[in-house]
Amino acid sequence: MSNKLGEKIKEIRLEQGMSQEEFAKELGYTSKSTVNKIEKGVNDMSYDKLQLLIQKFDLEVNELFDNLAKDMGAKVLSEDRTERVELTVLCLVEDGNKILLQNRIKKDWQGYTLPGGHVEKDESFVDAVIREMKEETGLDIKNPVLVGVKQFPIKYGRYVVFLYKTNEFEGELRSSNEGKMEWIDYKDVSEIKTVDDFEDLLKVMNSNELSEFQYVVKDDIWNVVLK
């Protein structure tokens, strides 16, 4: 731990008029020697104890970490297991030997693929896939089953796609501005222009052994890993 933080903790203790023994008891330490080592920079103060310190003495985070961002900021943040995640859904709709595909026209992801979209705030994943199928295909799907997950890294986090499958639906098929919807026979999928790695995605969604499609990026090369 940065000794600057230890010095700051000592300063806070003295401002409270507390001895090391009293301070240790307040934070749940069994011995004042632990506080002594923290103040000298010998021992780290855990993330939980830092939170308790802030709450006990009603401190501002900036006050505690004043001028310590370079020394401690990255470490404290690394102990927070949350990350930025973008949540989406895709659905494989089957009708006998045929599957419903969208011939996407957008330049960023052209070719035949499964319809889907983003999960809205506070929306359940099941509700999201039902809504997206209605918006993009005109169909009311029923009983979508989660059959896998797709993920890849994005800046400061990851992009997660929940993969659903169903053969229950009703309504009249229509297309959207995302692309034309078409029923394609399984045997013809290899003959059409699909988006990158689409057959690997189908493999995950139709397998009893696989559940994850992951892009692992190494040296700017995107590799598909199926698990």
mmCIF file of N, CA, C and O in Angstrom, residues 138-192:
data_model
loop_
_atom_site.group_PDB
_atom_site.id
_atom_site.type_symbol
_atom_site.label_atom_id
_atom_site.label_comp_id
_atom_site.label_asym_id
_atom_site.label_seq_id
_atom_site.Cartn_x
_atom_site.Cartn_y
_atom_site.Cartn_z
ATOM 1 N N GLY A 138 -42.203 -9.524 -37.047
ATOM 2 C CA GLY A 138 -43.659 -9.504 -37.050
ATOM 3 C C GLY A 138 -44.274 -10.706 -36.361
ATOM 4 O O GLY A 138 -45.491 -10.775 -36.186
ATOM 5 N N LEU A 139 -43.452 -11.671 -35.933
ATOM 6 C CA LEU A 139 -43.954 -12.897 -35.319
ATOM 7 C C LEU A 139 -44.023 -12.788 -33.803
ATOM 8 O O LEU A 139 -43.186 -12.129 -33.178
ATOM 9 N N ASP A 140 -45.023 -13.440 -33.239
ATOM 10 C CA ASP A 140 -45.138 -13.565 -31.793
ATOM 11 C C ASP A 140 -44.584 -14.932 -31.415
ATOM 12 O O ASP A 140 -45.243 -15.961 -31.630
ATOM 13 N N ILE A 141 -43.355 -14.944 -30.878
ATOM 14 C CA ILE A 141 -42.763 -16.225 -30.516
ATOM 15 C C ILE A 141 -43.205 -16.623 -29.107
ATOM 16 O O ILE A 141 -43.571 -15.770 -28.303
ATOM 17 N N LYS A 142 -43.176 -17.925 -28.857
ATOM 18 C CA LYS A 142 -43.575 -18.430 -27.552
ATOM 19 C C LYS A 142 -42.510 -19.378 -27.010
ATOM 20 O O LYS A 142 -41.823 -20.050 -27.767
ATOM 21 N N ASN A 143 -42.399 -19.394 -25.690
ATOM 22 C CA ASN A 143 -41.512 -20.311 -24.988
ATOM 23 C C ASN A 143 -40.072 -20.333 -25.524
ATOM 24 O O ASN A 143 -39.522 -21.402 -25.808
ATOM 25 N N PRO A 144 -39.440 -19.172 -25.688
ATOM 26 C CA PRO A 144 -38.030 -19.174 -26.116
ATOM 27 C C PRO A 144 -37.159 -19.810 -25.042
ATOM 28 O O PRO A 144 -37.330 -19.527 -23.852
ATOM 29 N N VAL A 145 -36.245 -20.669 -25.453
ATOM 30 C CA VAL A 145 -35.372 -21.377 -24.528
ATOM 31 C C VAL A 145 -33.946 -20.855 -24.671
ATOM 32 O O VAL A 145 -33.427 -20.737 -25.793
ATOM 33 N N LEU A 146 -33.307 -20.560 -23.551
ATOM 34 C CA LEU A 146 -31.917 -20.099 -23.569
ATOM 35 C C LEU A 146 -31.010 -21.281 -23.890
ATOM 36 O O LEU A 146 -30.981 -22.274 -23.155
ATOM 37 N N VAL A 147 -30.270 -21.195 -24.999
ATOM 38 C CA VAL A 147 -29.441 -22.323 -25.434
ATOM 39 C C VAL A 147 -27.951 -21.989 -25.485
ATOM 40 O O VAL A 147 -27.142 -22.817 -25.896
ATOM 41 N N GLY A 148 -27.583 -20.801 -25.079
ATOM 42 C CA GLY A 148 -26.167 -20.446 -25.086
ATOM 43 C C GLY A 148 -25.946 -18.962 -24.909
ATOM 44 O O GLY A 148 -26.889 -18.184 -24.763
ATOM 45 N N VAL A 149 -24.689 -18.585 -24.928
ATOM 46 C CA VAL A 149 -24.316 -17.180 -24.797
ATOM 47 C C VAL A 149 -23.141 -16.898 -25.718
ATOM 48 O O VAL A 149 -22.277 -17.760 -25.929
ATOM 49 N N LYS A 150 -23.133 -15.712 -26.276
ATOM 50 C CA LYS A 150 -22.024 -15.244 -27.110
ATOM 51 C C LYS A 150 -21.441 -14.019 -26.431
ATOM 52 O O LYS A 150 -22.181 -13.216 -25.866
ATOM 53 N N GLN A 151 -20.125 -13.867 -26.478
ATOM 54 C CA GLN A 151 -19.525 -12.691 -25.864
ATOM 55 C C GLN A 151 -18.236 -12.296 -26.569
ATOM 56 O O GLN A 151 -17.561 -13.137 -27.161
ATOM 57 N N PHE A 152 -17.948 -11.013 -26.504
ATOM 58 C CA PHE A 152 -16.671 -10.507 -27.008
ATOM 59 C C PHE A 152 -16.328 -9.207 -26.290
ATOM 60 O O PHE A 152 -17.205 -8.545 -25.727
ATOM 61 N N PRO A 153 -15.054 -8.859 -26.267
ATOM 62 C CA PRO A 153 -14.637 -7.671 -25.516
ATOM 63 C C PRO A 153 -15.006 -6.372 -26.223
ATOM 64 O O PRO A 153 -14.998 -6.291 -27.453
ATOM 65 N N ILE A 154 -15.376 -5.383 -25.414
ATOM 66 C CA ILE A 154 -15.563 -4.018 -25.895
ATOM 67 C C ILE A 154 -14.771 -3.121 -24.947
ATOM 68 O O ILE A 154 -14.238 -3.578 -23.940
ATOM 69 N N LYS A 155 -14.683 -1.856 -25.250
ATOM 70 C CA LYS A 155 -13.914 -0.939 -24.420
ATOM 71 C C LYS A 155 -14.482 -0.910 -23.013
ATOM 72 O O LYS A 155 -15.671 -0.708 -22.804
ATOM 73 N N TYR A 156 -13.637 -1.179 -22.027
ATOM 74 C CA TYR A 156 -13.976 -1.173 -20.609
ATOM 75 C C TYR A 156 -14.950 -2.282 -20.205
ATOM 76 O O TYR A 156 -15.570 -2.204 -19.152
ATOM 77 N N GLY A 157 -15.115 -3.315 -21.030
ATOM 78 C CA GLY A 157 -16.038 -4.367 -20.622
ATOM 79 C C GLY A 157 -16.252 -5.426 -21.683
ATOM 80 O O GLY A 157 -15.328 -5.790 -22.404
ATOM 81 N N ARG A 158 -17.482 -5.890 -21.764
ATOM 82 C CA ARG A 158 -17.780 -6.939 -22.736
ATOM 83 C C ARG A 158 -19.188 -6.804 -23.297
ATOM 84 O O ARG A 158 -20.068 -6.201 -22.695
ATOM 85 N N TYR A 159 -19.384 -7.388 -24.473
ATOM 86 C CA TYR A 159 -20.664 -7.409 -25.172
ATOM 87 C C TYR A 159 -21.202 -8.825 -25.029
ATOM 88 O O TYR A 159 -20.551 -9.790 -25.417
ATOM 89 N N VAL A 160 -22.379 -8.961 -24.434
ATOM 90 C CA VAL A 160 -22.954 -10.277 -24.155
ATOM 91 C C VAL A 160 -24.247 -10.463 -24.935
ATOM 92 O O VAL A 160 -25.126 -9.589 -24.918
ATOM 93 N N VAL A 161 -24.353 -11.593 -25.625
ATOM 94 C CA VAL A 161 -25.544 -11.925 -26.403
ATOM 95 C C VAL A 161 -26.152 -13.209 -25.841
ATOM 96 O O VAL A 161 -25.507 -14.258 -25.849
ATOM 97 N N PHE A 162 -27.383 -13.129 -25.357
ATOM 98 C CA PHE A 162 -28.081 -14.322 -24.905
ATOM 99 C C PHE A 162 -28.754 -14.980 -26.107
ATOM 100 O O PHE A 162 -29.491 -14.326 -26.855
ATOM 101 N N LEU A 163 -28.485 -16.268 -26.282
ATOM 102 C CA LEU A 163 -28.934 -16.998 -27.466
ATOM 103 C C LEU A 163 -30.171 -17.833 -27.144
ATOM 104 O O LEU A 163 -30.116 -18.733 -26.293
ATOM 105 N N TYR A 164 -31.267 -17.543 -27.821
ATOM 106 C CA TYR A 164 -32.523 -18.248 -27.583
ATOM 107 C C TYR A 164 -32.940 -19.049 -28.821
ATOM 108 O O TYR A 164 -32.482 -18.789 -29.943
ATOM 109 N N LYS A 165 -33.842 -19.986 -28.569
ATOM 110 C CA LYS A 165 -34.313 -20.857 -29.641
ATOM 111 C C LYS A 165 -35.775 -21.216 -29.389
ATOM 112 O O LYS A 165 -36.181 -21.443 -28.250
ATOM 113 N N THR A 166 -36.561 -21.280 -30.468
ATOM 114 C CA THR A 166 -37.954 -21.694 -30.346
ATOM 115 C C THR A 166 -38.473 -22.194 -31.685
ATOM 116 O O THR A 166 -37.953 -21.819 -32.744
ATOM 117 N N ASN A 167 -39.494 -23.038 -31.634
ATOM 118 C CA ASN A 167 -40.210 -23.448 -32.845
ATOM 119 C C ASN A 167 -41.700 -23.155 -32.702
ATOM 120 O O ASN A 167 -42.522 -23.672 -33.460
ATOM 121 N N GLU A 168 -42.004 -22.313 -31.717
ATOM 122 C CA GLU A 168 -43.392 -21.923 -31.480
ATOM 123 C C GLU A 168 -43.572 -20.448 -31.804
ATOM 124 O O GLU A 168 -42.912 -19.590 -31.214
ATOM 125 N N PHE A 169 -44.454 -20.180 -32.729
ATOM 126 C CA PHE A 169 -44.681 -18.788 -33.132
ATOM 127 C C PHE A 169 -46.006 -18.678 -33.882
ATOM 128 O O PHE A 169 -46.564 -19.672 -34.357
ATOM 129 N N GLU A 170 -46.486 -17.467 -34.000
ATOM 130 C CA GLU A 170 -47.675 -17.185 -34.802
ATOM 131 C C GLU A 170 -47.574 -15.765 -35.323
ATOM 132 O O GLU A 170 -46.764 -14.968 -34.845
ATOM 133 N N GLY A 171 -48.398 -15.453 -36.326
ATOM 134 C CA GLY A 171 -48.360 -14.112 -36.896
ATOM 135 C C GLY A 171 -47.890 -14.132 -38.333
ATOM 136 O O GLY A 171 -47.566 -15.187 -38.899
ATOM 137 N N GLU A 172 -47.844 -12.963 -38.911
ATOM 138 C CA GLU A 172 -47.455 -12.816 -40.317
ATOM 139 C C GLU A 172 -46.032 -12.271 -40.406
ATOM 140 O O GLU A 172 -45.711 -11.240 -39.810
ATOM 141 N N LEU A 173 -45.187 -12.975 -41.146
ATOM 142 C CA LEU A 173 -43.787 -12.577 -41.275
ATOM 143 C C LEU A 173 -43.663 -11.258 -42.030
ATOM 144 O O LEU A 173 -44.308 -11.048 -43.051
ATOM 145 N N ARG A 174 -42.804 -10.381 -41.520
ATOM 146 C CA ARG A 174 -42.493 -9.130 -42.212
ATOM 147 C C ARG A 174 -41.044 -8.779 -41.952
ATOM 148 O O ARG A 174 -40.410 -9.295 -41.039
ATOM 149 N N SER A 175 -40.518 -7.890 -42.761
ATOM 150 C CA SER A 175 -39.129 -7.453 -42.613
ATOM 151 C C SER A 175 -39.087 -6.095 -41.928
ATOM 152 O O SER A 175 -40.118 -5.451 -41.713
ATOM 153 N N SER A 176 -37.883 -5.662 -41.590
ATOM 154 C CA SER A 176 -37.707 -4.350 -40.961
ATOM 155 C C SER A 176 -36.600 -3.614 -41.696
ATOM 156 O O SER A 176 -36.013 -4.124 -42.656
ATOM 157 N N ASN A 177 -36.289 -2.406 -41.224
ATOM 158 C CA ASN A 177 -35.216 -1.642 -41.858
ATOM 159 C C ASN A 177 -33.840 -2.226 -41.563
ATOM 160 O O ASN A 177 -32.834 -1.764 -42.083
ATOM 161 N N GLU A 178 -33.789 -3.269 -40.698
ATOM 162 C CA GLU A 178 -32.530 -3.951 -40.431
ATOM 163 C C GLU A 178 -32.157 -4.890 -41.574
ATOM 164 O O GLU A 178 -30.978 -5.169 -41.804
ATOM 165 N N GLY A 179 -33.177 -5.394 -42.272
ATOM 166 C CA GLY A 179 -32.916 -6.328 -43.365
ATOM 167 C C GLY A 179 -34.119 -7.206 -43.659
ATOM 168 O O GLY A 179 -35.070 -7.274 -42.872
ATOM 169 N N LYS A 180 -34.077 -7.897 -44.767
ATOM 170 C CA LYS A 180 -35.179 -8.762 -45.203
ATOM 171 C C LYS A 180 -35.161 -10.084 -44.440
ATOM 172 O O LYS A 180 -34.118 -10.703 -44.281
ATOM 173 N N MET A 181 -36.345 -10.515 -43.977
ATOM 174 C CA MET A 181 -36.468 -11.786 -43.287
ATOM 175 C C MET A 181 -36.775 -12.886 -44.305
ATOM 176 O O MET A 181 -37.633 -12.725 -45.167
ATOM 177 N N GLU A 182 -36.055 -14.017 -44.180
ATOM 178 C CA GLU A 182 -36.249 -15.130 -45.108
ATOM 179 C C GLU A 182 -36.140 -16.460 -44.373
ATOM 180 O O GLU A 182 -35.336 -16.603 -43.446
ATOM 181 N N TRP A 183 -36.949 -17.437 -44.806
ATOM 182 C CA TRP A 183 -36.826 -18.797 -44.301
ATOM 183 C C TRP A 183 -35.795 -19.520 -45.159
ATOM 184 O O TRP A 183 -35.918 -19.583 -46.371
ATOM 185 N N ILE A 184 -34.768 -20.052 -44.511
ATOM 186 C CA ILE A 184 -33.677 -20.739 -45.213
ATOM 187 C C ILE A 184 -33.571 -22.167 -44.694
ATOM 188 O O ILE A 184 -33.557 -22.391 -43.475
ATOM 189 N N ASP A 185 -33.483 -23.129 -45.601
ATOM 190 C CA ASP A 185 -33.316 -24.519 -45.199
ATOM 191 C C ASP A 185 -31.921 -24.720 -44.603
ATOM 192 O O ASP A 185 -30.941 -24.139 -45.080
ATOM 193 N N TYR A 186 -31.833 -25.532 -43.564
ATOM 194 C CA TYR A 186 -30.543 -25.794 -42.928
ATOM 195 C C TYR A 186 -29.483 -26.218 -43.946
ATOM 196 O O TYR A 186 -28.327 -25.800 -43.889
ATOM 197 N N LYS A 187 -29.863 -27.048 -44.895
ATOM 198 C CA LYS A 187 -28.895 -27.575 -45.867
ATOM 199 C C LYS A 187 -28.374 -26.502 -46.807
ATOM 200 O O LYS A 187 -27.336 -26.693 -47.467
ATOM 201 N N ASP A 188 -29.049 -25.369 -46.869
ATOM 202 C CA ASP A 188 -28.630 -24.300 -47.783
ATOM 203 C C ASP A 188 -27.830 -23.193 -47.091
ATOM 204 O O ASP A 188 -27.378 -22.259 -47.762
ATOM 205 N N VAL A 189 -27.676 -23.278 -45.772
ATOM 206 C CA VAL A 189 -26.989 -22.215 -45.033
ATOM 207 C C VAL A 189 -25.561 -22.026 -45.536
ATOM 208 O O VAL A 189 -25.071 -20.895 -45.661
ATOM 209 N N SER A 190 -24.881 -23.123 -45.842
ATOM 210 C CA SER A 190 -23.486 -23.025 -46.298
ATOM 211 C C SER A 190 -23.372 -22.412 -47.689
ATOM 212 O O SER A 190 -22.281 -22.036 -48.115
ATOM 213 N N GLU A 191 -24.497 -22.293 -48.403
ATOM 214 C CA GLU A 191 -24.480 -21.768 -49.773
ATOM 215 C C GLU A 191 -24.772 -20.270 -49.835
ATOM 216 O O GLU A 191 -24.649 -19.658 -50.899
ATOM 217 N N ILE A 192 -25.179 -19.670 -48.731
ATOM 218 C CA ILE A 192 -25.507 -18.243 -48.747
ATOM 219 C C ILE A 192 -24.429 -17.460 -48.004
ATOM 220 O O ILE A 192 -23.629 -18.021 -47.250
#
